[in-house]
Amino acid sequence: MPRRRSPSPSSSTAPRNRTPQPVRVRQRTFGDFVKAFLAFVALAVLLVGVPAALAMTAGWPFPESFEPMEWLKQDISVSTFLGILTFVVWLAWAQFTACVLVEMKAALSGVGVPGRVPGAGPSQLLARQLVAALLLVGATAASFTPSLAQLGQTYDDNQRPTVAAAQQTPGLFAQQQEQAASTAAAVAEQASHTEATPAAAKKQGDTKFYRIQPPEGRHHDSLWEIAERHLGDGRRYKEIFELNKDRVQPDGSRLSEASLIRPGWIMEMPGDARGGDLVEMPDDAPKVSPEVQQQISDYARTGDGDQAQGGDQAQGGDQAQGSGGGAAHVDLPQQRPAPGTDHADLRRPAPDQVATPAEDSSSFGLPEALLTAPLLAAGLLGALGHRRRQALWQSAFAGIGGRRGMEPPTPTGDALDVQDALLVGADPEGVRLLDRSLRGLAASLAAESRPLPTVYAAWMSNGDLHLQLAQPSGKPPSPWQLGQDQTFWMLARADAGSYEDVDTAAPYPGLVSLGTMDDSRLLLNLESVPGIVSLSGREEDRAAVFASVAAELATNGWSDRMTITLVGFGEDLTALAPSRLRHLDGIEALIETMDAETRQRRGALGAAGHDSVLTGRTGPAQHTRWAPHLVLLAAEPSPEDVMTLAELAADAGRLGIGYLVGTGSGDLPGAAWEMEITGEGRLLAPLLGLELDAQLLPAAQRRAVVELFTDTDPERSPDGPGTTPPFLVDISEQGRPAVYARLVGPYEIIGLETPDGERSALLHEALALLLLHREGVHPRVLSSALWPRGVTDDVRQALLDRLRDWLGTDPDGTPRLRTDDAGRLTLAKSVVSDLDVLRSLYHEATQGKGVDSRAVRGRLLTDALVLVRGPLLADRPEGRYRWLTHEIVDAQLPLLVADTGLALAEFHMEKDRAEKAIEALNAALRTAPADERLWNELLRATHALDDPQRLTALASDLVTRSGARGLPPRTEALLDELLPTWRDAVAAAG
């Protein structure tokens, strides 16, 4: 796979703050001494005071003689019970003493991970904290204090330092630590200081060396852990990296990336390094074997001089280190040549156009944050379309707002820009493939009676999908393949197209986009994280990440049911998905809610016999679904609340509960994974090897998105109902248009010559889009609709020039294709469609001249219904006009036709012309066959003919059309009223 070059100072990925700053060494405070004193007192009481008190009051815990049978025959008296209790207390003291000894040994040696005392989870955790506090003022405390940050985690998580935990999470994201080096430099405020590290380190003392240790179990050495153990700060790993970069190791390879280290390698250490497993040359050389001594001596001679030579060979050495070696690391999914150009890649902005939360950057006048978030944009666009269709049907059947929902309000200002950005940035095809691929995988595993593997993350790279597993889970079912190692399952984009819709639960609904790196997009599975995920950074930057995560989780297309609880932000976001999103007022309410749910889920899993929610999503128990519950806490919790949340989150990954918690300090005790959002829009997680271009939803765009959703409410307008179409045409003879397009039915254009060549279909499609949006179309929206896979600016401009030439000019010389002040493309009033005429005729008949003149109303409604020749663009070629899936005109047109048919039927029934009414209703049904109102009025009109046989035939036709669902309740009730014997008659007719 291709490798990235080392970032140069001019690289866009390099830290921006290069001001040299000294490495800060933490000074002991008065509080540290107080904590150490209290820890000493507590240890003295527990280790000495408890046994002394027991010896004085209860005596030795063991009996004087060993007679088990005699003991069993004796009655259980109070003294017997007290004796048993005393023995249990002695046993607990002995266990705690063992924990203290184990933790003290590990702390003083500074090497390895403390051993585990059997059955002593809470006791060993308490011992660890007391020993850490006691040694905090000592010389060896720096190598032990990282465990303080583990307070509140489960015991298993506390068995290893943080970096070891990150490496044990298999793969923990395929980011190469070279990116993490830049991250750590920016966060630690010592980027430039490290440039002079080799020389500075040697001035501080004799040269020290460290030999990379072989793995113990699943624990592997890493530069971060070495720096944390011997320099007191894991972020100083870059100093070690700079000292040893490109130097020849004993096995002949070179260190070129901070994550790629192997057992047996030698690392030169800064002069202030300390710890028992360091070798100081030449004084400590006798402490090691002659072979290692020779290796260290040879390595010491490869200092500054050889590094220059190694630079030219870094690429080759890097490739050699890609496989093998003992260090635990992961890479980005291997890049595969895409079979075709991926439109998501073409939409990727240039580095100088990347939006940041600090300033509202935009591209071509559209918000960049949404242009570069294809999955989020697709989810929002789909949910918005569904909400608008729902409002249309509500207004049609319930008469809400005087039918205002018939004409949804046209967005303006920021809302219009955001809507355009959603149209340009959305990748509905990518969402569809992701959903089908994940469900297809779940179905295949269920068919093989295999459980779902735990997935920590998914990478979408060059159209391929890579799932990063928590642990190897065997060979994936076809067409999935093993990726770069046993913890990656990969599905090529070409193979994903073979999946069809399957009736199975969404296996990984907690996946959510965090950002991009190179050509890959990361989706983190919040549901599977073994604990809390913390997010630090400025409040406004954190809010942009939280809003993006909440919006995508609420509207994504690869999940079923889900609960997303928002605390400290996002009350307005509940409008996006009221059935998924809920807002709580404070942390106290959250803790109460999650405590109850955690207990309930544990009990439900136990009763169902499942190990985790994943085993409940496939196989016989699939119907339970086990919907995830994701908590997004933007308000920084108190230390006490953090402890409670950490306890609740200890078993969250198994229960399908995820926690994302914000913090301003960057240090959240109990956090399993830690991330930081910078002011430049970078999402950093050095321990996980992550440095992403974060996916954000800044405050201005969040408000605009919410406005789009809230404006769909038919009763929201303060000015009362309004049904005026956005564009009315002159329906008199004097208003005859210069260009007339027939869209309702087969597509025809009158007044223009048909363009020659293959570009004719493209010009027709562009004109149709403009005719359906008389308010104007942004050029980027037009190009993304015509070329979903992306297009260059010159091709788009060439199309616009041809479109202008084709449409021509009005008699006064004004072009019929114009550009308004906002840069959007609009059509002149002389270019009209039959849909414009249909809307204008209906409006004039019901709210204009037809209100006062019955004859005018009848003529206008008849003329309107004559225009209806079928569905919208009935003969559109396959593969084109895909942008119609984002439109609601396919819902508006049937409602408009149905309203026209109903109004004309009412006009005829006023004069008892039932046949004419039936004719009008049947004409409307050809375009709106599912409109229940038309069928009900057709039943009434047919009943007016007083012909039971015809009414029975119509009822039978309705029953046949309704299929297994049966007749709608209102239609069934109407038939009971008009023809009580209809059931028997329909049954007799077969």
XYZ file of C-alpha atoms in Angstrom, residues 455-913:
459
model
C -16.698 -3.490 15.298
C -14.909 -0.444 16.650
C -14.822 1.568 13.441
C -15.490 1.546 9.735
C -13.391 3.197 7.047
C -14.853 4.179 3.678
C -11.893 4.412 1.341
C -12.008 4.794 -2.449
C -15.480 3.300 -2.498
C -14.452 0.239 -0.448
C -15.732 -0.477 3.044
C -13.324 -1.649 5.760
C -14.613 -2.835 9.143
C -12.120 -2.720 11.991
C -12.827 -5.528 14.443
C -12.091 -5.668 18.151
C -10.438 -9.037 17.670
C -9.920 -11.576 14.874
C -13.197 -13.287 14.043
C -12.203 -15.774 11.384
C -12.875 -15.613 7.671
C -15.692 -13.240 6.688
C -18.606 -14.499 4.576
C -18.412 -13.890 0.841
C -18.157 -11.384 -0.826
C -16.341 -9.907 2.181
C -12.606 -10.520 2.351
C -9.911 -10.254 4.968
C -8.169 -6.895 4.832
C -4.604 -6.021 5.669
C -4.720 -8.237 8.769
C -7.089 -10.464 10.723
C -8.839 -7.490 12.347
C -9.983 -5.968 9.039
C -12.926 -7.184 6.953
C -13.115 -5.509 3.562
C -15.885 -5.233 0.969
C -15.072 -3.816 -2.461
C -17.506 -1.269 -3.890
C -18.160 -3.491 -6.925
C -19.137 -6.392 -4.647
C -21.324 -4.182 -2.451
C -23.610 -3.587 -5.433
C -24.601 -7.268 -5.393
C -26.424 -6.880 -2.083
C -30.186 -6.413 -2.120
C -32.505 -5.222 0.624
C -32.825 -7.882 3.344
C -35.191 -8.084 6.287
C -32.655 -8.064 9.087
C -31.835 -5.678 11.869
C -29.189 -3.008 11.356
C -26.097 -4.605 12.951
C -24.074 -1.457 13.697
C -26.470 1.492 14.059
C -24.037 3.369 16.315
C -21.578 4.124 13.488
C -21.128 7.864 13.033
C -18.731 9.924 10.910
C -15.947 11.738 12.742
C -13.926 13.042 9.808
C -11.546 12.199 7.012
C -7.881 11.410 6.643
C -6.290 11.276 3.229
C -8.878 9.506 1.057
C -10.614 7.681 3.895
C -13.634 8.567 6.013
C -13.789 7.248 9.571
C -17.031 6.119 11.199
C -16.645 5.385 14.913
C -19.002 2.843 16.481
C -19.932 4.727 19.643
C -22.004 1.792 20.805
C -19.014 -0.550 21.083
C -16.576 1.676 22.982
C -15.635 -0.002 26.292
C -16.309 3.095 28.365
C -16.549 6.857 27.907
C -15.242 8.730 24.872
C -14.093 12.189 25.933
C -13.868 15.228 23.669
C -11.789 18.220 24.726
C -11.215 21.593 23.108
C -12.856 25.004 23.007
C -16.556 25.024 23.781
C -17.636 26.274 20.344
C -15.446 23.684 18.598
C -16.813 20.881 20.752
C -20.353 22.087 20.055
C -19.756 21.783 16.294
C -18.620 18.166 16.710
C -21.505 17.309 19.022
C -24.045 18.827 16.612
C -22.609 16.878 13.675
C -22.655 13.602 15.593
C -26.195 14.160 16.866
C -27.563 15.169 13.449
C -26.032 12.189 11.649
C -27.109 9.676 14.270
C -30.643 11.084 14.173
C -31.040 10.928 10.393
C -28.669 8.239 9.085
C -29.957 5.539 6.789
C -28.064 2.532 8.207
C -29.943 2.186 11.524
C -33.403 1.241 12.721
C -34.672 2.309 16.100
C -32.321 4.333 18.281
C -32.366 6.641 21.292
C -30.027 9.634 21.375
C -29.989 11.583 24.618
C -28.626 15.139 24.465
C -27.500 16.931 27.621
C -26.117 20.450 27.737
C -26.916 21.243 24.098
C -29.174 20.480 21.167
C -32.665 21.152 22.467
C -33.436 22.640 19.048
C -31.986 19.583 17.289
C -34.887 17.416 18.482
C -36.873 18.828 15.554
C -34.689 16.741 13.225
C -35.984 13.425 14.568
C -38.411 13.690 17.501
C -38.694 9.897 17.654
C -34.935 9.455 18.155
C -33.635 12.591 19.843
C -34.497 13.618 23.366
C -33.107 16.434 25.471
C -32.513 16.291 29.230
C -32.116 19.366 31.393
C -29.108 18.308 33.418
C -26.600 15.648 34.414
C -28.626 14.615 37.452
C -31.559 13.595 35.270
C -29.164 11.799 32.901
C -27.569 9.737 35.672
C -30.952 8.742 37.041
C -32.178 7.716 33.592
C -29.055 5.798 32.595
C -28.777 4.016 35.930
C -32.273 2.608 35.453
C -31.645 1.686 31.814
C -28.296 0.046 32.528
C -29.887 -2.196 35.154
C -32.801 -2.974 32.858
C -30.533 -3.927 29.954
C -28.342 -6.132 32.101
C -31.413 -7.983 33.298
C -32.876 -8.288 29.811
C -29.628 -9.679 28.379
C -29.367 -12.169 31.196
C -32.968 -13.289 30.777
C -32.472 -13.683 27.021
C -29.234 -15.588 27.469
C -27.155 -13.195 25.333
C -23.573 -12.128 25.934
C -24.167 -8.729 24.360
C -26.649 -6.824 22.239
C -24.844 -8.049 19.115
C -25.937 -11.640 19.717
C -29.500 -10.374 19.985
C -29.464 -8.701 16.573
C -29.025 -11.835 14.508
C -30.468 -15.305 14.544
C -33.704 -16.316 16.295
C -33.696 -13.313 18.631
C -33.506 -10.821 15.799
C -36.988 -9.508 16.480
C -35.825 -7.931 19.739
C -33.630 -5.522 17.724
C -31.728 -4.305 20.816
C -31.737 -0.675 19.766
C -28.708 1.341 20.929
C -28.845 4.233 23.348
C -26.196 6.897 22.743
C -25.560 9.695 25.218
C -24.016 12.991 24.065
C -23.059 15.072 27.093
C -21.735 18.508 26.138
C -21.935 19.992 29.638
C -18.745 19.239 31.575
C -19.608 16.967 34.520
C -18.329 17.392 38.056
C -15.728 14.941 39.402
C -18.447 13.098 41.328
C -20.628 12.832 38.229
C -17.643 11.638 36.194
C -17.105 8.805 38.674
C -20.772 7.790 38.422
C -20.775 7.938 34.639
C -17.577 5.898 34.482
C -19.194 3.198 36.604
C -22.274 3.186 34.368
C -20.117 3.046 31.239
C -17.944 0.197 32.473
C -20.233 -2.368 30.837
C -21.689 -0.058 28.190
C -20.131 -1.718 25.140
C -21.866 -5.009 25.929
C -25.200 -3.322 26.632
C -25.403 -1.219 23.475
C -24.936 2.096 25.301
C -22.395 4.713 24.243
C -21.155 7.873 25.959
C -19.529 10.919 24.316
C -18.646 13.474 26.998
C -17.207 16.957 26.535
C -14.522 18.446 28.735
C -12.678 21.719 28.602
C -9.662 20.552 30.571
C -8.686 17.675 28.319
C -8.464 15.305 31.287
C -11.563 13.228 32.039
C -10.919 10.469 34.587
C -12.410 7.185 33.502
C -12.357 7.966 29.774
C -11.531 4.927 27.666
C -10.732 6.930 24.523
C -9.699 10.594 24.512
C -10.089 12.997 21.591
C -9.434 16.703 21.098
C -10.877 19.146 18.566
C -8.590 22.031 17.640
C -9.472 25.513 16.463
C -8.278 24.544 12.976
C -10.888 21.793 12.689
C -8.528 18.881 13.396
C -9.720 15.953 15.496
C -6.802 14.503 17.445
C -6.411 11.316 19.474
C -2.688 10.569 19.852
C -3.196 7.372 21.858
C -5.471 6.026 19.140
C -3.222 7.267 16.358
C -5.918 9.613 14.982
C -5.535 12.962 13.262
C -8.566 13.756 11.141
C -10.144 16.648 9.314
C -13.118 16.757 11.643
C -16.701 16.628 10.430
C -18.403 19.655 11.959
C -21.783 21.348 12.041
C -21.040 24.925 13.165
C -23.648 26.978 14.984
C -24.800 29.027 11.974
C -25.364 25.946 9.820
C -27.007 24.093 12.701
C -29.554 26.893 13.105
C -30.210 26.891 9.353
C -30.717 23.115 9.303
C -33.163 23.335 12.183
C -34.995 26.148 10.369
C -35.466 23.917 7.316
C -37.139 21.286 9.481
C -39.281 23.577 11.608
C -40.553 25.445 8.546
C -42.204 22.254 7.317
C -44.877 22.649 9.996
C -48.053 23.777 8.139
C -49.202 25.855 11.127
C -45.887 27.589 11.775
C -46.416 30.667 9.554
C -47.280 33.733 11.685
C -49.127 35.275 8.747
C -51.686 32.504 8.559
C -52.283 29.984 5.825
C -51.179 30.599 2.310
C -51.543 28.441 -0.802
C -50.194 30.799 -3.450
C -47.770 28.983 -5.760
C -44.221 30.361 -5.906
C -44.694 31.160 -9.622
C -47.970 32.178 -11.351
C -48.338 32.519 -15.103
C -50.688 34.597 -17.208
C -53.343 32.068 -18.303
C -54.987 34.451 -20.758
C -54.350 34.451 -24.515
C -51.983 37.382 -24.080
C -49.824 35.270 -21.718
C -48.793 32.712 -24.317
C -45.165 31.712 -23.446
C -42.229 31.701 -25.841
C -41.022 28.309 -24.569
C -43.479 25.743 -23.242
C -42.355 22.473 -21.618
C -44.736 19.630 -20.866
C -43.510 17.833 -17.727
C -46.748 16.220 -16.453
C -46.590 13.056 -18.501
C -44.087 12.502 -21.355
C -41.467 15.271 -21.594
C -42.001 17.610 -24.565
C -40.688 21.093 -25.383
C -42.530 23.518 -27.664
C -40.812 26.624 -29.000
C -37.241 25.334 -29.189
C -35.399 23.224 -31.678
C -34.161 19.862 -30.422
C -30.405 20.041 -29.815
C -28.261 17.757 -31.900
C -25.949 15.116 -30.520
C -25.597 13.385 -27.183
C -25.876 16.648 -25.220
C -29.604 16.914 -25.943
C -30.606 14.731 -22.974
C -28.319 16.734 -20.666
C -29.831 20.058 -21.764
C -33.376 18.708 -21.364
C -32.579 17.515 -17.840
C -31.020 20.853 -16.881
C -34.085 22.729 -18.155
C -36.430 20.420 -16.225
C -34.537 21.108 -12.985
C -34.737 24.871 -13.555
C -38.468 24.688 -14.378
C -39.177 22.852 -11.106
C -37.255 25.514 -9.127
C -38.472 28.904 -10.269
C -36.840 30.475 -7.211
C -33.421 29.740 -8.737
C -30.817 26.972 -8.758
C -27.257 27.301 -7.551
C -24.744 26.331 -10.280
C -23.184 23.724 -8.007
C -26.598 22.203 -7.309
C -27.223 21.996 -11.044
C -23.879 20.349 -11.746
C -24.175 17.863 -8.860
C -27.657 16.893 -10.099
C -26.466 16.284 -13.656
C -23.102 14.733 -12.696
C -23.523 12.984 -9.330
C -19.988 11.609 -9.573
C -18.489 15.085 -9.893
C -17.514 17.480 -12.650
C -14.895 20.138 -13.299
C -15.698 23.836 -13.489
C -14.946 24.135 -17.188
C -17.391 21.348 -18.103
C -20.115 22.934 -15.985
C -19.528 26.320 -17.555
C -19.609 24.829 -21.052
C -23.021 23.326 -20.319
C -24.372 26.642 -19.049
C -23.148 28.396 -22.174
C -24.879 25.833 -24.392
C -28.050 26.081 -22.306
C -28.093 29.870 -22.710
C -27.582 29.577 -26.451
C -30.343 26.973 -26.732
C -32.905 28.974 -24.757
C -32.034 32.169 -26.618
C -33.282 35.635 -25.721
C -36.601 37.430 -25.375
C -37.632 40.024 -28.010
C -36.062 42.764 -25.888
C -32.702 40.958 -26.043
C -32.781 39.701 -22.424
C -31.373 36.165 -22.034
C -33.948 33.607 -20.968
C -31.375 32.008 -18.659
C -30.236 34.577 -16.116
C -28.151 34.845 -12.974
C -29.661 36.655 -9.960
C -27.818 38.733 -7.366
C -27.093 35.652 -5.266
C -25.466 33.855 -8.202
C -28.348 31.440 -8.773
C -29.652 30.522 -12.201
C -33.225 31.588 -12.995
C -35.510 31.364 -16.028
C -37.344 34.229 -17.642
C -41.142 34.361 -17.291
C -41.416 33.564 -20.971
C -40.223 29.998 -20.254
C -43.142 28.076 -18.742
C -44.047 24.462 -17.936
C -47.439 22.774 -17.844
C -46.929 22.300 -14.101
C -46.745 26.097 -13.740
C -49.978 26.401 -15.745
C -51.685 23.642 -13.727
C -50.847 25.363 -10.441
C -51.976 28.730 -11.775
C -55.299 27.343 -13.088
C -56.112 25.645 -9.794
C -55.156 28.747 -7.824
C -57.291 30.993 -10.038
C -60.270 28.574 -9.811
C -60.199 28.266 -6.026
C -58.847 31.663 -4.911
C -59.207 33.976 -7.927
C -61.933 34.614 -10.496
C -63.475 31.169 -9.969
C -64.561 32.042 -6.438
C -67.191 34.502 -7.652
C -68.113 32.785 -10.943
C -69.238 29.187 -11.016
C -68.884 28.958 -14.793
C -65.318 30.307 -14.678
C -64.442 27.849 -11.922
C -65.736 24.881 -13.913
C -63.855 25.938 -17.052
C -60.583 26.536 -15.204
C -60.754 23.197 -13.366
C -61.572 21.345 -16.588
C -58.655 23.005 -18.364
C -56.365 22.091 -15.478
C -57.353 18.432 -15.506
C -56.843 18.229 -19.279
C -53.169 19.084 -18.718
C -52.652 15.926 -16.676
C -51.273 13.235 -18.977
C -49.615 10.997 -16.391
C -46.883 11.102 -13.731
C -44.099 13.659 -13.760
C -41.566 13.089 -16.580
C -43.151 9.744 -17.325
C -40.721 8.730 -20.068
C -37.460 9.826 -18.429
C -34.550 7.571 -19.386
C -33.166 5.120 -16.862
C -30.189 6.422 -14.956
C -31.070 10.092 -15.363
C -33.104 12.513 -13.233
C -31.870 10.876 -10.036
C -32.134 14.246 -8.316
C -35.910 13.763 -8.307
C -35.472 11.468 -5.290
C -34.622 14.593 -3.266
C -37.653 16.516 -4.533
C -41.167 16.539 -3.098
C -42.771 17.420 -6.423
C -43.533 13.711 -6.828
C -45.764 14.081 -3.748
C -47.033 17.578 -4.599
C -48.206 16.707 -8.117
C -50.532 13.816 -7.107
C -52.042 15.969 -4.361
C -52.547 18.878 -6.739
C -54.173 16.614 -9.331
C -56.351 15.001 -6.642
C -57.442 18.415 -5.359
C -58.286 19.465 -8.905
C -60.299 16.281 -9.509
C -62.140 16.625 -6.206
C -62.982 20.261 -6.896
C -64.279 19.452 -10.397
C -66.284 16.462 -9.072
C -67.864 18.713 -6.451
C -68.649 21.241 -9.189
C -70.527 18.559 -11.174
C -72.268 17.006 -8.164
C -73.781 20.393 -7.335
C -75.823 19.931 -10.517
C -76.292 16.147 -9.976
C -74.021 15.283 -12.883
